[in-house]
C-alpha cells in the first residue's frame, strides 16, 4: 500500500508539472503576442537620454520604428568599454539590430567612442557629421570603420534639414563650414541640431562653448526656441550662457554627466541659470537613464530610471 501511494504521488507530481509547464508555455506565448501587437500599434515616440557616465548618448525610437543614435559616450576606462559593456547591450536589449541614423556631434572620446564600437557590430545605414576642421585619432578610426562597413556618410552644414519620416526632421543650426570657429575647433564646431516633431522640438548642442553660442545668438533671433535642451558640454561653465538660454527658453534641460566626475560638471552657475528660469533639470548622474515619451495627443511623460518618478507635462503638439 505504501509503495502504491508513493507511486501515485510520483505520477501525480509528474502530471502536475507537465500541466504546469503547458500552462506556463501558453502564458509565455500570450505575453509575446501581446507585446508584439502592442509594439505594432504603439503610437508613441521615445527619446532615451542614456546613462553612459561622463558622456552624451541619446537613443530615439520613432512612431514608425526608425532607430536614431545621437552620440554614444566613451570614457577613460578603455577605448571600447562603453561600447562593449553599455551601449551595444543596451541596443540589443531593445532589439535594435539596425540603426537608421547616427548623428555624431564631434569626435571627442566621450561622445563618439561608444558609436565606433557599435558601428562594427550592428548594421548602421547612415551617419551624419559636420565638416571636420581638426583630424584626431577618433575621426581617422571613424573613416576607416565607415569604409569597411560600407556606411553612408552625410556631411551636414548649417541650414540643412534631414527628414527622417513624416512630421519628423532635424534642422542643422551649426557649424558654419564657411566660417568655422578657430578657438577649440572640435568643441565649437560641434554639430548642433534641432529635432522637430510636429510642434515639439529638442535642441542637441554637442560641446559648443560660449564663443559658438554667441555666434548662434547673433544669427538666430527666433530659430533657437525648443521645448527641451540637451545642455552643452555636460553643464560646463564654458557653456549655456544667459543669452543663449533666453533664446531657447526650454521647459526641460537634460544633462549627461558622470557621478563625482573630475571636471566638476555640472557647474553651479549653469544650474543656477537653469533654476532661475524655472527649467526642470534632469541629469544622468542623479537619475540614470531619462526617457521622454511623446504620445499621439501631444502629451510628454518623462521617466527616470533610478528614482521612481514620472512627471506628466501637458505640451500640445
Short mmCIF file of C-alpha atoms in Angstrom, two decimals, residues 128-237:
data_model
loop_
_atom_site.label_atom_id
_atom_site.label_comp_id
_atom_site.label_asym_id
_atom_site.label_seq_id
_atom_site.Cartn_x
_atom_site.Cartn_y
_atom_site.Cartn_z
CA UNK A 128 25.53 62.39 -40.09
CA UNK A 129 28.56 64.51 -39.17
CA UNK A 130 29.69 68.09 -39.72
CA UNK A 131 32.78 69.13 -41.65
CA UNK A 132 35.86 68.46 -39.53
CA UNK A 133 38.47 71.16 -39.02
CA UNK A 134 40.78 69.01 -36.93
CA UNK A 135 41.56 65.36 -37.65
CA UNK A 136 42.05 63.45 -34.40
CA UNK A 137 42.51 59.69 -33.97
CA UNK A 138 38.81 59.09 -33.33
CA UNK A 139 37.90 60.71 -36.64
CA UNK A 140 40.51 58.69 -38.54
CA UNK A 141 39.17 55.50 -36.96
CA UNK A 142 35.62 56.52 -37.84
CA UNK A 143 36.50 56.95 -41.53
CA UNK A 144 38.19 53.55 -41.58
CA UNK A 145 35.22 51.79 -39.97
CA UNK A 146 32.66 53.55 -42.18
CA UNK A 147 34.56 52.47 -45.30
CA UNK A 148 34.99 48.93 -44.03
CA UNK A 149 31.30 48.58 -43.10
CA UNK A 150 30.08 50.48 -46.20
CA UNK A 151 28.18 53.06 -44.14
CA UNK A 152 26.74 56.09 -45.90
CA UNK A 153 28.23 59.35 -44.55
CA UNK A 154 26.49 62.69 -44.92
CA UNK A 155 28.39 65.91 -44.20
CA UNK A 156 25.79 68.32 -42.81
CA UNK A 157 26.11 72.08 -42.64
CA UNK A 158 24.18 74.98 -41.18
CA UNK A 159 20.83 75.33 -42.96
CA UNK A 160 20.40 71.66 -43.88
CA UNK A 161 17.27 69.70 -42.96
CA UNK A 162 17.42 65.94 -42.57
CA UNK A 163 14.00 64.34 -42.93
CA UNK A 164 13.54 61.06 -41.07
CA UNK A 165 9.82 60.50 -41.73
CA UNK A 166 6.58 62.45 -41.92
CA UNK A 167 6.43 65.18 -39.24
CA UNK A 168 9.98 64.43 -38.05
CA UNK A 169 13.18 66.13 -39.18
CA UNK A 170 16.45 67.51 -37.88
CA UNK A 171 17.38 71.09 -38.64
CA UNK A 172 21.13 71.70 -38.67
CA UNK A 173 21.93 75.01 -36.95
CA UNK A 174 25.69 74.72 -36.59
CA UNK A 175 28.55 74.71 -37.63
CA UNK A 176 29.13 77.15 -40.46
CA UNK A 177 31.58 75.38 -42.78
CA UNK A 178 32.45 78.68 -44.48
CA UNK A 179 33.27 80.48 -41.22
CA UNK A 180 34.41 77.86 -38.67
CA UNK A 181 35.47 78.86 -35.18
CA UNK A 182 39.22 78.58 -34.69
CA UNK A 183 39.11 78.50 -30.88
CA UNK A 184 38.85 74.91 -29.59
CA UNK A 185 37.86 73.70 -33.06
CA UNK A 186 36.47 70.29 -32.13
CA UNK A 187 34.06 71.53 -29.45
CA UNK A 188 32.99 74.83 -31.00
CA UNK A 189 32.30 73.32 -34.42
CA UNK A 190 30.12 70.58 -32.91
CA UNK A 191 27.10 69.55 -34.91
CA UNK A 192 24.11 71.36 -33.37
CA UNK A 193 20.69 70.07 -34.45
CA UNK A 194 17.12 70.85 -33.54
CA UNK A 195 14.86 67.82 -33.72
CA UNK A 196 11.36 68.89 -34.78
CA UNK A 197 8.38 66.55 -34.36
CA UNK A 198 5.08 68.26 -35.14
CA UNK A 199 5.16 71.23 -32.74
CA UNK A 200 7.62 69.63 -30.32
CA UNK A 201 11.33 70.39 -30.55
CA UNK A 202 14.53 69.41 -28.80
CA UNK A 203 17.92 71.07 -29.21
CA UNK A 204 21.10 68.94 -29.25
CA UNK A 205 24.16 71.10 -28.65
CA UNK A 206 27.19 68.80 -28.53
CA UNK A 207 30.01 70.51 -26.65
CA UNK A 208 29.74 74.04 -28.02
CA UNK A 209 31.08 76.76 -25.74
CA UNK A 210 30.37 80.44 -25.18
CA UNK A 211 32.10 81.59 -28.39
CA UNK A 212 29.88 79.35 -30.57
CA UNK A 213 26.77 80.18 -28.55
CA UNK A 214 27.43 83.88 -29.08
CA UNK A 215 27.63 83.39 -32.84
CA UNK A 216 24.37 81.47 -32.81
CA UNK A 217 22.67 84.15 -30.71
CA UNK A 218 23.64 86.73 -33.36
CA UNK A 219 22.32 84.59 -36.18
CA UNK A 220 19.17 83.03 -34.74
CA UNK A 221 16.97 85.61 -33.09
CA UNK A 222 13.92 83.30 -33.32
CA UNK A 223 15.20 79.93 -34.53
CA UNK A 224 16.61 78.51 -31.30
CA UNK A 225 13.35 78.03 -29.36
CA UNK A 226 12.98 74.45 -28.14
CA UNK A 227 10.89 72.57 -25.58
CA UNK A 228 13.84 70.50 -24.33
CA UNK A 229 17.52 71.46 -24.25
CA UNK A 230 20.37 68.99 -24.17
CA UNK A 231 22.71 71.16 -22.12
CA UNK A 232 26.03 71.83 -23.87
CA UNK A 233 29.32 70.34 -22.69
CA UNK A 234 27.80 68.42 -19.75
CA UNK A 235 26.91 71.61 -17.90
CA UNK A 236 30.42 73.05 -18.07
CA UNK A 237 30.95 76.67 -17.01
#
